[in-house]
Amino acid sequence: MEELTITGVTESVVQYLRIYIIEGELAPGQKLNELELSSRLGISRPPLREAFRILENENMVVSIPRKGCYVTELSIDDCRQIYRAREIIEYGTIDCLKAKNIRDLPEVASALELAEQRSSTSSDDSQIEAVRSRNPFPYFHIKLVESTENNWLIRFYNTIAPTLARYQFMCYVPDILSKVQEEHKQMLDLIKKGKYASAKKLLRAHINWYVKFLENRMK
Amino acid sequence: MEELTITGVTESVVQYLRIYIIEGELAPGQKLNELELSSRLGISRPPLREAFRILENENMVVSIPRKGCYVTELSIDDCRQIYRAREIIEYGTIDCLKAKNIRDLPEVASALELAEQRSSTSSDDSQIEAVRSRNPFPYFHIKLVESTENNWLIRFYNTIAPTLARYQFMCYVPDILSKVQEEHKQMLDLIKKGKYASAKKLLRAHINWYVKFLENRMK
DNA sequence: CAGATATATATTGTCTACAATAAACATTCA
DNA sequence: TGAATGTTTATTGTAGACAATATATATCTG
């Protein structure tokens, strides 16, 4: 864990801790000692504490008053909950699109293309690379939610995205990439045709399958 | 704005600022000067800054790096967005209840009773009193969302609740209380009968009506 | 030897002070 | 007189130090 640059300390720390929590280098349940961490990162405690508050809202860490800050534990139960929450957001997203009769989603389409390029060219480490890069979160879904132009919905998704990334990272296998990709393509297609209800069904099936997959891997 | 007590400074500051932003004593767009605010509250800047980070996640304040922290502006557009987001969450809530076949909601029912008692006994200032009290947010809806036992969904609702309270406070008129109360009762009844789809419809109508009401008042 | 209590240590919570940056003002030049 | 630039002032960002509390350890007692 190398030192940070000079400017925007709090935000930099947030990004760093996010990555390391997602990758498990900061393990679930691990205590984050303020003095140790701040000295290791070459910063002081106040900005670190501000970073904790931000990460706390994402449920990446849990802060217990007068005790300390801990990396949030992962569990099958929480996994079910967060994917159910994601489903609800994306259901709402599709409803929004339907209400506005939006069918063309250029941003989502280009995100999909980008992902396709990446999966065809890169090695098995692509997920790890993606996580390490500045924006480790699934572009497709973010762009989809962003297309609603509902800032609160977008905010919700950004809140759960880091934890979603934790589960995905923990259970990563390259095999499923093509399946996921294919289903994303189908979904975009269904929306383009205005078949919003079908898109929802596909989404639900997709999530249910994925949660089962994660559950099996987690045991 | 009186001084604070000694313990749990950050959380106390959050609560205080929440209330004052909701009531408009800290007006939309107003700059929150760290030095001025901290001295006025009798605290130092670090915990105030931590409080800012928490309020930032609720979109109660907007923090611009190296410029400062501002009370988030309200707008008709944002109002539409947040109530659409609320609808999505509550739709998801009802879906959860349906999936688990939950019909009895004792917590929600008692919240409703409590509200009824309050509306019948108290004066026109009840809303203001409610806001000033420790838990100013609409119990009915919180208890409803909590009944899903989905911590992420609950987190979402708690995120939007303060801003919902701002719109409600801004446009408060005692007349609508009985109507709102009545519709809550109906909704609880529909859920008890397992008529989840009807509950959804009622919810949508309720929200659409309320947003229209708010829009008119805001002009 | 086990349990409870007291002490010591480590860690969080908070405050004060310094540094860097942005904004406001005045001054100068066209 | 207006605009641009330099200087001053105010405010945010960060660091380091102090205080309070919780935890761990050691000692004492039953």
Short mmCIF file of C-alpha atoms (C1' of nucleotides) in Angstrom, two decimals:
data_model
loop_
_atom_site.label_atom_id
_atom_site.label_comp_id
_atom_site.label_asym_id
_atom_site.label_seq_id
_atom_site.Cartn_x
_atom_site.Cartn_y
_atom_site.Cartn_z
CA MET A 1 0.00 0.00 0.00
CA GLU A 2 1.98 2.96 -1.29
CA GLU A 3 1.74 6.59 -0.25
CA LEU A 4 -0.70 9.05 -1.74
CA THR A 5 -0.23 12.23 -3.72
CA ILE A 6 -0.72 15.64 -2.21
CA THR A 7 -4.09 16.96 -3.36
CA GLY A 8 -7.60 15.87 -2.41
CA VAL A 9 -6.54 13.60 0.37
CA THR A 10 -9.96 12.54 1.63
CA GLU A 11 -11.25 11.53 -1.80
CA SER A 12 -8.01 9.72 -2.61
CA VAL A 13 -8.21 7.79 0.62
CA VAL A 14 -11.80 6.82 -0.12
CA GLN A 15 -10.80 5.46 -3.51
CA TYR A 16 -7.86 3.57 -2.07
CA LEU A 17 -9.78 2.01 0.75
CA ARG A 18 -12.60 1.08 -1.62
CA ILE A 19 -10.24 -0.80 -3.88
CA TYR A 20 -8.50 -2.58 -1.05
CA ILE A 21 -11.75 -3.56 0.61
CA ILE A 22 -13.16 -4.83 -2.68
CA GLU A 23 -10.05 -6.88 -3.32
CA GLY A 24 -10.11 -8.23 0.21
CA GLU A 25 -6.68 -6.91 1.05
CA LEU A 26 -8.56 -5.23 3.84
CA ALA A 27 -10.48 -8.26 4.96
CA PRO A 28 -14.09 -8.43 6.18
CA GLY A 29 -14.26 -7.72 9.89
CA GLN A 30 -10.78 -6.27 9.97
CA LYS A 31 -10.30 -3.31 12.23
CA LEU A 32 -9.07 -0.13 10.63
CA ASN A 33 -6.76 1.47 13.12
CA GLU A 34 -6.72 5.21 12.50
CA LEU A 35 -3.16 5.81 13.62
CA GLU A 36 -1.74 2.85 11.75
CA LEU A 37 -3.65 3.53 8.53
CA SER A 38 -2.97 7.24 8.47
CA SER A 39 0.75 6.75 8.97
CA ARG A 40 0.82 3.97 6.40
CA LEU A 41 -0.86 6.24 3.86
CA GLY A 42 1.29 9.17 4.88
CA ILE A 43 -1.64 11.35 5.90
CA SER A 44 -3.18 12.62 9.10
CA ARG A 45 -6.23 11.33 10.90
CA PRO A 46 -8.88 14.00 10.18
CA PRO A 47 -9.13 13.33 6.42
CA LEU A 48 -9.02 9.60 7.15
CA ARG A 49 -11.96 9.99 9.49
CA GLU A 50 -13.84 11.95 6.84
CA ALA A 51 -13.15 9.10 4.43
CA PHE A 52 -14.58 6.67 7.00
CA ARG A 53 -17.82 8.63 7.09
CA ILE A 54 -18.16 8.40 3.33
CA LEU A 55 -17.39 4.69 3.27
CA GLU A 56 -19.77 4.16 6.15
CA ASN A 57 -22.66 5.38 4.04
CA GLU A 58 -21.76 2.83 1.39
CA ASN A 59 -21.70 0.23 4.16
CA MET A 60 -18.13 -0.58 3.21
CA VAL A 61 -17.13 0.01 6.82
CA VAL A 62 -19.00 -0.01 10.08
CA SER A 63 -18.09 2.55 12.67
CA ILE A 64 -18.77 1.78 16.30
CA PRO A 65 -18.48 4.85 18.54
CA ARG A 66 -15.48 4.82 20.82
CA LYS A 67 -14.50 1.43 19.48
CA GLY A 68 -13.37 1.95 15.94
CA CYS A 69 -13.98 1.33 12.30
CA TYR A 70 -14.29 -2.16 10.82
CA VAL A 71 -14.51 -3.52 7.29
CA THR A 72 -18.10 -4.64 6.84
CA GLU A 73 -18.63 -8.38 6.87
CA LEU A 74 -20.04 -10.15 3.85
CA SER A 75 -22.71 -12.80 4.14
CA ILE A 76 -25.11 -14.79 2.05
CA ASP A 77 -27.97 -12.99 3.72
CA ASP A 78 -26.55 -9.57 2.89
CA CYS A 79 -25.82 -10.75 -0.62
CA ARG A 80 -29.46 -11.67 -1.14
CA GLN A 81 -30.55 -8.33 0.26
CA ILE A 82 -28.27 -6.20 -1.88
CA TYR A 83 -29.17 -8.00 -5.08
CA ARG A 84 -32.82 -7.64 -4.22
CA ALA A 85 -32.20 -3.94 -3.71
CA ARG A 86 -30.40 -3.78 -7.03
CA GLU A 87 -33.32 -5.48 -8.71
CA ILE A 88 -35.70 -2.94 -7.23
CA ILE A 89 -33.60 -0.06 -8.52
CA GLU A 90 -33.34 -1.52 -11.98
CA TYR A 91 -37.03 -2.34 -12.04
CA GLY A 92 -37.63 1.29 -11.25
CA THR A 93 -35.18 2.24 -13.96
CA ILE A 94 -37.08 0.27 -16.57
CA ASP A 95 -40.36 1.75 -15.36
CA CYS A 96 -38.87 5.21 -15.78
CA LEU A 97 -37.76 4.43 -19.30
CA LYS A 98 -41.19 3.07 -20.08
CA ALA A 99 -42.91 6.15 -18.70
CA LYS A 100 -40.72 8.42 -20.79
CA ASN A 101 -40.88 5.99 -23.72
CA ILE A 102 -37.12 5.97 -23.99
CA ARG A 103 -35.77 3.19 -26.21
CA ASP A 104 -32.46 4.35 -27.52
CA LEU A 105 -29.71 4.23 -24.95
CA PRO A 106 -26.49 5.22 -26.72
CA GLU A 107 -24.50 5.49 -23.49
CA VAL A 108 -25.50 1.99 -22.42
CA ALA A 109 -24.79 0.60 -25.87
CA SER A 110 -21.28 2.03 -25.96
CA ALA A 111 -20.62 0.73 -22.45
CA LEU A 112 -21.64 -2.70 -23.67
CA GLU A 113 -19.34 -2.46 -26.67
CA LEU A 114 -16.48 -1.40 -24.48
CA ALA A 115 -17.03 -4.39 -22.23
CA GLU A 116 -17.16 -6.68 -25.24
CA GLN A 117 -13.86 -5.40 -26.57
CA ARG A 118 -12.27 -5.85 -23.22
CA SER A 119 -13.49 -9.40 -22.72
CA SER A 120 -12.29 -10.50 -26.14
CA THR A 121 -8.82 -9.01 -25.93
CA SER A 122 -7.75 -9.18 -22.33
CA SER A 123 -6.57 -11.99 -20.13
CA ASP A 124 -8.21 -13.71 -17.21
CA ASP A 125 -7.00 -10.92 -15.00
CA SER A 126 -9.37 -8.47 -16.67
CA GLN A 127 -11.66 -8.30 -13.67
CA ILE A 128 -8.79 -7.53 -11.39
CA GLU A 129 -7.55 -4.92 -13.82
CA ALA A 130 -11.03 -3.44 -14.03
CA VAL A 131 -11.22 -3.25 -10.28
CA ARG A 132 -7.83 -1.64 -10.00
CA SER A 133 -8.70 0.97 -12.60
CA ARG A 134 -10.28 4.21 -11.57
CA ASN A 135 -13.85 3.12 -12.18
CA PRO A 136 -14.18 -0.50 -11.16
CA PHE A 137 -17.94 -0.75 -11.27
CA PRO A 138 -20.12 -2.37 -13.93
CA TYR A 139 -20.56 0.27 -16.56
CA PHE A 140 -23.60 -1.31 -18.16
CA HIS A 141 -25.83 -1.05 -15.13
CA ILE A 142 -24.59 2.36 -14.10
CA LYS A 143 -25.22 3.76 -17.55
CA LEU A 144 -28.64 2.15 -17.53
CA VAL A 145 -29.60 3.78 -14.26
CA GLU A 146 -28.06 7.08 -15.35
CA SER A 147 -30.30 7.07 -18.39
CA THR A 148 -33.28 7.76 -16.13
CA GLU A 149 -31.71 11.11 -15.23
CA ASN A 150 -33.06 10.56 -11.73
CA ASN A 151 -30.27 11.73 -9.46
CA TRP A 152 -31.65 9.93 -6.43
CA LEU A 153 -31.80 6.62 -8.24
CA ILE A 154 -28.28 7.17 -9.49
CA ARG A 155 -27.21 7.95 -5.96
CA PHE A 156 -28.74 4.68 -4.75
CA TYR A 157 -26.87 2.70 -7.35
CA ASN A 158 -23.58 4.36 -6.56
CA THR A 159 -24.16 3.50 -2.92
CA ILE A 160 -24.51 -0.21 -3.52
CA ALA A 161 -22.00 -0.47 -6.38
CA PRO A 162 -18.91 -0.87 -4.18
CA THR A 163 -20.42 -3.70 -2.18
CA LEU A 164 -21.71 -5.36 -5.33
CA ALA A 165 -18.13 -5.20 -6.56
CA ARG A 166 -16.98 -6.97 -3.38
CA TYR A 167 -19.26 -9.93 -4.02
CA GLN A 168 -18.34 -10.02 -7.68
CA PHE A 169 -14.66 -9.91 -6.94
CA MET A 170 -14.89 -12.56 -4.27
CA CYS A 171 -16.65 -14.98 -6.60
CA TYR A 172 -14.99 -14.07 -9.84
CA VAL A 173 -14.64 -16.72 -12.52
CA PRO A 174 -13.98 -15.79 -16.16
CA ASP A 175 -16.50 -18.32 -17.49
CA ILE A 176 -19.58 -16.34 -16.68
CA LEU A 177 -18.48 -13.18 -18.48
CA SER A 178 -19.84 -14.25 -21.85
CA LYS A 179 -23.19 -15.26 -20.38
CA VAL A 180 -23.53 -11.94 -18.58
CA GLN A 181 -22.51 -10.09 -21.70
CA GLU A 182 -25.07 -11.94 -23.77
CA GLU A 183 -27.88 -11.19 -21.35
CA HIS A 184 -26.95 -7.53 -21.25
CA LYS A 185 -27.18 -7.45 -25.01
CA GLN A 186 -30.58 -9.11 -24.93
CA MET A 187 -31.83 -6.66 -22.38
CA LEU A 188 -30.73 -3.64 -24.35
CA ASP A 189 -32.45 -5.16 -27.34
CA LEU A 190 -35.71 -5.71 -25.50
CA ILE A 191 -35.71 -2.10 -24.33
CA LYS A 192 -35.03 -0.90 -27.86
CA LYS A 193 -38.12 -2.81 -28.98
CA GLY A 194 -40.16 -1.32 -26.17
CA LYS A 195 -40.64 -4.70 -24.51
CA TYR A 196 -40.12 -3.36 -21.04
CA ALA A 197 -41.97 -6.14 -19.25
CA SER A 198 -39.79 -8.75 -20.92
CA ALA A 199 -36.70 -6.79 -19.99
CA LYS A 200 -37.83 -6.91 -16.38
CA LYS A 201 -38.34 -10.66 -16.50
CA LEU A 202 -34.92 -11.14 -18.02
CA LEU A 203 -33.43 -8.93 -15.35
CA ARG A 204 -35.06 -10.88 -12.57
CA ALA A 205 -33.95 -14.20 -14.02
CA HIS A 206 -30.46 -12.83 -14.46
CA ILE A 207 -30.24 -11.66 -10.88
CA ASN A 208 -31.78 -14.81 -9.44
CA TRP A 209 -29.29 -16.93 -11.34
CA TYR A 210 -26.41 -14.74 -10.27
CA VAL A 211 -27.36 -14.76 -6.62
CA LYS A 212 -27.59 -18.56 -6.68
CA PHE A 213 -24.17 -18.64 -8.30
CA LEU A 214 -22.74 -16.37 -5.63
CA GLU A 215 -24.37 -18.38 -2.86
CA ASN A 216 -22.77 -21.57 -4.11
CA ARG A 217 -19.36 -19.98 -4.42
CA MET A 218 -19.56 -18.44 -0.98
CA LYS A 219 -20.20 -21.69 0.84
CA MET B 1 -29.17 28.19 17.58
CA GLU B 2 -28.02 27.20 21.03
CA GLU B 3 -24.84 25.33 21.97
CA LEU B 4 -24.54 21.59 22.05
CA THR B 5 -23.91 19.15 24.84
CA ILE B 6 -20.60 17.42 25.27
CA THR B 7 -20.94 13.87 24.00
CA GLY B 8 -21.12 12.55 20.44
CA VAL B 9 -20.40 15.84 18.76
CA THR B 10 -20.49 14.74 15.13
CA GLU B 11 -23.82 12.97 15.41
CA SER B 12 -25.33 15.81 17.40
CA VAL B 13 -24.21 18.30 14.79
CA VAL B 14 -25.73 16.17 12.04
CA GLN B 15 -29.06 16.11 13.85
CA TYR B 16 -28.99 19.83 14.47
CA LEU B 17 -28.08 20.77 10.94
CA ARG B 18 -30.71 18.37 9.60
CA ILE B 19 -33.42 20.05 11.60
CA TYR B 20 -32.33 23.55 10.69
CA ILE B 21 -32.05 22.71 7.00
CA ILE B 22 -35.47 21.06 7.02
CA GLU B 23 -37.02 24.07 8.72
CA GLY B 24 -35.30 26.42 6.31
CA GLU B 25 -33.47 28.29 9.04
CA LEU B 26 -30.45 27.29 7.05
CA ALA B 27 -31.80 28.33 3.68
CA PRO B 28 -31.34 26.59 0.32
CA GLY B 29 -28.12 27.73 -1.33
CA GLN B 30 -26.77 29.19 1.88
CA LYS B 31 -23.09 28.76 2.46
CA LEU B 32 -22.07 26.97 5.63
CA ASN B 33 -18.94 28.67 6.84
CA GLU B 34 -16.95 26.19 8.89
CA LEU B 35 -15.40 28.71 11.24
CA GLU B 36 -18.62 30.57 11.86
CA LEU B 37 -20.75 27.45 12.31
CA SER B 38 -18.27 25.66 14.54
CA SER B 39 -17.90 28.65 16.83
CA ARG B 40 -21.65 29.19 16.90
CA LEU B 41 -22.18 25.58 17.92
CA GLY B 42 -19.29 25.71 20.36
CA ILE B 43 -17.33 22.94 18.67
CA SER B 44 -14.27 22.62 16.50
CA ARG B 45 -14.05 22.19 12.77
CA PRO B 46 -13.04 18.51 12.35
CA PRO B 47 -16.28 17.02 13.71
CA LEU B 48 -18.23 19.64 11.76
CA ARG B 49 -16.51 18.50 8.60
CA GLU B 50 -17.36 14.89 9.40
CA ALA B 51 -20.96 15.96 9.81
CA PHE B 52 -20.79 17.63 6.39
CA ARG B 53 -19.72 14.34 4.83
CA ILE B 54 -22.69 12.57 6.33
CA LEU B 55 -25.14 15.25 5.24
CA GLU B 56 -23.55 15.28 1.81
CA ASN B 57 -24.58 11.67 1.30
CA GLU B 58 -28.16 12.61 2.10
CA ASN B 59 -27.83 15.44 -0.41
CA MET B 60 -28.73 17.87 2.33
CA VAL B 61 -25.57 19.81 1.56
CA VAL B 62 -23.33 20.06 -1.45
CA SER B 63 -19.62 20.29 -0.86
CA ILE B 64 -17.46 21.94 -3.51
CA PRO B 65 -13.74 21.28 -2.97
CA ARG B 66 -11.78 24.30 -1.85
CA LYS B 67 -14.93 26.38 -2.04
CA GLY B 68 -17.13 25.24 0.77
CA CYS B 69 -20.33 23.58 1.81
CA TYR B 70 -23.75 24.80 0.71
CA VAL B 71 -27.30 23.89 1.68
CA THR B 72 -28.72 21.96 -1.27
CA GLU B 73 -31.22 23.87 -3.38
CA LEU B 74 -34.77 22.62 -3.72
CA SER B 75 -36.56 22.57 -7.04
CA ILE B 76 -39.66 21.21 -8.69
CA ASP B 77 -37.49 19.00 -10.84
CA ASP B 78 -35.72 17.52 -7.82
CA CYS B 79 -39.05 17.14 -6.06
CA ARG B 80 -40.37 15.03 -8.93
CA GLN B 81 -37.22 12.94 -8.92
CA ILE B 82 -37.18 12.22 -5.22
CA TYR B 83 -40.84 11.26 -5.09
CA ARG B 84 -40.31 9.00 -8.10
CA ALA B 85 -37.41 7.45 -6.21
CA ARG B 86 -39.61 7.04 -3.16
CA GLU B 87 -42.26 5.36 -5.25
CA ILE B 88 -39.68 2.93 -6.61
CA ILE B 89 -38.54 2.03 -3.11
CA GLU B 90 -42.06 1.51 -1.86
CA TYR B 91 -42.99 -0.49 -4.92
CA GLY B 92 -40.04 -2.67 -4.13
CA THR B 93 -41.19 -2.84 -0.54
CA ILE B 94 -44.61 -4.11 -1.54
CA ASP B 95 -43.04 -6.62 -3.90
CA CYS B 96 -40.91 -7.88 -1.02
CA LEU B 97 -43.93 -8.26 1.20
CA LYS B 98 -45.76 -10.08 -1.57
CA ALA B 99 -42.84 -12.44 -2.16
CA LYS B 100 -42.68 -13.28 1.53
CA ASN B 101 -46.48 -13.28 1.77
CA ILE B 102 -46.35 -10.88 4.70
CA ARG B 103 -49.69 -9.33 5.55
CA ASP B 104 -49.57 -8.42 9.18
CA LEU B 105 -47.50 -5.36 9.90
CA PRO B 106 -47.85 -4.61 13.60
CA GLU B 107 -45.10 -2.00 13.59
CA VAL B 108 -46.74 -0.09 10.74
CA ALA B 109 -50.13 -0.34 12.34
CA SER B 110 -48.94 1.09 15.64
CA ALA B 111 -47.13 3.88 13.81
CA LEU B 112 -50.40 4.71 12.11
CA GLU B 113 -52.25 4.74 15.43
CA LEU B 114 -49.65 7.00 16.93
CA ALA B 115 -50.01 9.45 14.07
CA GLU B 116 -53.78 9.37 14.43
CA GLN B 117 -53.61 10.20 18.11
CA ARG B 118 -51.26 13.03 17.42
CA SER B 119 -53.37 14.56 14.64
CA SER B 120 -56.52 14.46 16.74
CA THR B 121 -55.07 15.98 19.88
CA SER B 122 -52.42 18.43 18.76
CA SER B 123 -52.57 21.87 17.28
CA ASP B 124 -51.69 23.16 13.86
CA ASP B 125 -48.08 23.29 14.90
CA SER B 126 -47.93 19.51 15.09
CA GLN B 127 -45.79 19.23 11.99
CA ILE B 128 -43.32 21.68 13.36
CA GLU B 129 -43.32 19.84 16.63
CA ALA B 130 -42.82 16.56 14.82
CA VAL B 131 -39.88 17.98 12.93
CA ARG B 132 -38.32 19.37 16.05
CA SER B 133 -38.69 16.09 17.86
CA ARG B 134 -35.93 13.56 17.71
CA ASN B 135 -37.37 11.57 14.84
CA PRO B 136 -39.00 13.96 12.42
CA PHE B 137 -39.55 11.55 9.57
CA PRO B 138 -42.79 9.88 8.54
CA TYR B 139 -43.06 6.84 10.71
CA PHE B 140 -45.60 5.06 8.54
CA HIS B 141 -43.38 4.78 5.50
CA ILE B 142 -40.22 4.05 7.45
CA LYS B 143 -41.92 1.22 9.32
CA LEU B 144 -43.30 -0.07 6.04
CA VAL B 145 -39.87 -0.20 4.44
CA GLU B 146 -38.35 -1.65 7.60
CA SER B 147 -40.83 -4.49 7.46
CA THR B 148 -38.97 -5.87 4.44
CA GLU B 149 -35.92 -6.42 6.65
CA ASN B 150 -33.82 -5.41 3.66
CA ASN B 151 -31.10 -3.24 5.14
CA TRP B 152 -30.17 -1.71 1.81
CA LEU B 153 -33.71 -0.65 1.09
CA ILE B 154 -33.96 0.80 4.58
CA ARG B 155 -30.71 2.63 3.96
CA PHE B 156 -32.14 4.12 0.78
CA TYR B 157 -35.21 5.37 2.55
CA ASN B 158 -33.22 6.92 5.35
CA THR B 159 -31.14 8.69 2.74
CA ILE B 160 -34.09 10.40 1.09
CA ALA B 161 -36.15 10.92 4.25
CA PRO B 162 -34.49 14.20 5.28
CA THR B 163 -35.01 15.80 1.90
CA LEU B 164 -38.59 14.52 1.75
CA ALA B 165 -39.05 16.24 5.08
CA ARG B 166 -37.77 19.49 3.57
CA TYR B 167 -40.41 19.46 0.85
CA GLN B 168 -43.10 18.47 3.30
CA PHE B 169 -42.14 21.19 5.72
CA MET B 170 -41.95 23.82 3.02
CA CYS B 171 -45.43 23.06 1.78
CA TYR B 172 -47.09 22.13 5.03
CA VAL B 173 -50.79 22.73 5.43
CA PRO B 174 -52.81 20.99 8.14
CA ASP B 175 -55.72 20.22 5.79
CA ILE B 176 -54.08 17.35 4.00
CA LEU B 177 -53.23 15.40 7.13
CA SER B 178 -56.55 13.62 7.33
CA LYS B 179 -56.44 12.65 3.66
CA VAL B 180 -52.93 11.27 4.01
CA GLN B 181 -53.93 9.44 7.15
CA GLU B 182 -56.94 7.91 5.45
CA GLU B 183 -54.91 6.68 2.49
CA HIS B 184 -52.31 5.16 4.79
CA LYS B 185 -55.07 3.27 6.53
CA GLN B 186 -56.43 2.05 3.23
CA MET B 187 -53.03 0.90 2.13
CA LEU B 188 -52.38 -1.06 5.28
CA ASP B 189 -55.79 -2.65 4.81
CA LEU B 190 -55.06 -3.66 1.23
CA ILE B 191 -51.80 -5.28 2.27
CA LYS B 192 -53.56 -7.12 5.05
CA LYS B 193 -55.95 -8.54 2.47
CA GLY B 194 -53.06 -9.52 0.23
CA LYS B 195 -54.13 -7.07 -2.46
CA TYR B 196 -50.62 -5.97 -3.20
CA ALA B 197 -51.31 -4.72 -6.73
CA SER B 198 -54.08 -2.48 -5.44
CA ALA B 199 -51.79 -1.18 -2.74
CA LYS B 200 -49.30 -0.23 -5.42
CA LYS B 201 -51.92 1.60 -7.43
CA LEU B 202 -53.07 3.49 -4.37
CA LEU B 203 -49.48 4.37 -3.57
CA ARG B 204 -48.86 5.69 -7.06
CA ALA B 205 -52.03 7.76 -7.02
CA HIS B 206 -51.13 9.06 -3.58
CA ILE B 207 -47.67 10.12 -4.68
CA ASN B 208 -48.82 11.62 -7.96
CA TRP B 209 -51.42 13.67 -6.14
CA TYR B 210 -48.93 14.78 -3.53
CA VAL B 211 -46.29 15.80 -6.06
CA LYS B 212 -48.89 17.88 -7.91
CA PHE B 213 -49.84 19.46 -4.62
CA LEU B 214 -46.21 20.27 -3.84
CA GLU B 215 -45.62 21.65 -7.32
CA ASN B 216 -48.52 24.04 -6.98
CA ARG B 217 -47.39 25.22 -3.58
CA MET B 218 -43.82 25.73 -4.74
CA LYS B 219 -44.70 28.04 -7.61
"C1'" DC C 1 -6.00 -21.57 40.91
"C1'" DA C 2 -10.00 -18.72 39.30
"C1'" DG C 3 -12.23 -14.51 39.31
"C1'" DA C 4 -12.48 -9.70 40.11
"C1'" DT C 5 -10.50 -5.30 40.39
"C1'" DA C 6 -7.15 -1.84 39.55
"C1'" DT C 7 -3.64 -0.04 36.74
"C1'" DA C 8 -1.39 0.77 32.41
"C1'" DT C 9 -1.60 1.09 27.60
"C1'" DA C 10 -3.52 1.90 23.29
"C1'" DT C 11 -7.00 4.07 20.52
"C1'" DT C 12 -10.67 7.04 19.55
"C1'" DG C 13 -12.67 11.81 20.01
"C1'" DT C 14 -11.68 16.53 19.95
"C1'" DC C 15 -9.23 20.87 19.78
"C1'" DT C 16 -5.73 24.25 18.25
"C1'" DA C 17 -2.51 25.76 14.89
"C1'" DC C 18 -0.43 25.98 10.40
"C1'" DA C 19 -0.41 25.78 5.20
"C1'" DA C 20 -2.48 26.24 0.79
"C1'" DT C 21 -5.82 28.03 -1.98
"C1'" DA C 22 -9.52 30.92 -3.52
"C1'" DA C 23 -11.91 35.29 -3.40
"C1'" DA C 24 -12.08 40.20 -2.88
"C1'" DC C 25 -10.04 44.44 -3.20
"C1'" DA C 26 -7.14 47.95 -4.74
"C1'" DT C 27 -3.98 49.60 -7.94
"C1'" DT C 28 -2.11 50.28 -12.38
"C1'" DC C 29 -2.17 50.53 -17.25
"C1'" DA C 30 -4.48 50.93 -21.69
"C1'" DT D 1 -13.19 54.93 -17.41
"C1'" DG D 2 -12.76 49.95 -17.84
"C1'" DA D 3 -10.19 45.93 -17.62
"C1'" DA D 4 -6.41 43.30 -16.02
"C1'" DT D 5 -3.15 42.11 -12.61
"C1'" DG D 6 -0.99 42.03 -8.16
"C1'" DT D 7 -1.74 42.02 -3.24
"C1'" DT D 8 -4.30 41.23 0.78
"C1'" DT D 9 -7.71 38.78 3.32
"C1'" DA D 10 -10.61 35.09 4.41
"C1'" DT D 11 -11.63 30.25 4.28
"C1'" DT D 12 -10.79 25.59 3.39
"C1'" DG D 13 -7.49 21.56 3.85
"C1'" DT D 14 -4.31 19.30 6.70
"C1'" DA D 15 -1.33 18.26 10.45
"C1'" DG D 16 -0.09 17.52 15.13
"C1'" DA D 17 -1.17 17.52 20.11
"C1'" DC D 18 -4.20 16.77 23.99
"C1'" DA D 19 -8.10 14.51 26.52
"C1'" DA D 20 -11.28 10.85 27.38
"C1'" DT D 21 -12.49 6.23 27.10
"C1'" DA D 22 -12.12 1.42 26.28
"C1'" DT D 23 -9.30 -2.60 26.35
"C1'" DA D 24 -5.78 -5.54 27.93
"C1'" DT D 25 -2.80 -6.96 31.42
"C1'" DA D 26 -1.25 -7.72 35.86
"C1'" DT D 27 -2.04 -8.05 40.58
"C1'" DC D 28 -4.63 -9.20 44.51
"C1'" DT D 29 -8.02 -11.80 47.00
"C1'" DG D 30 -11.21 -15.65 47.96
#
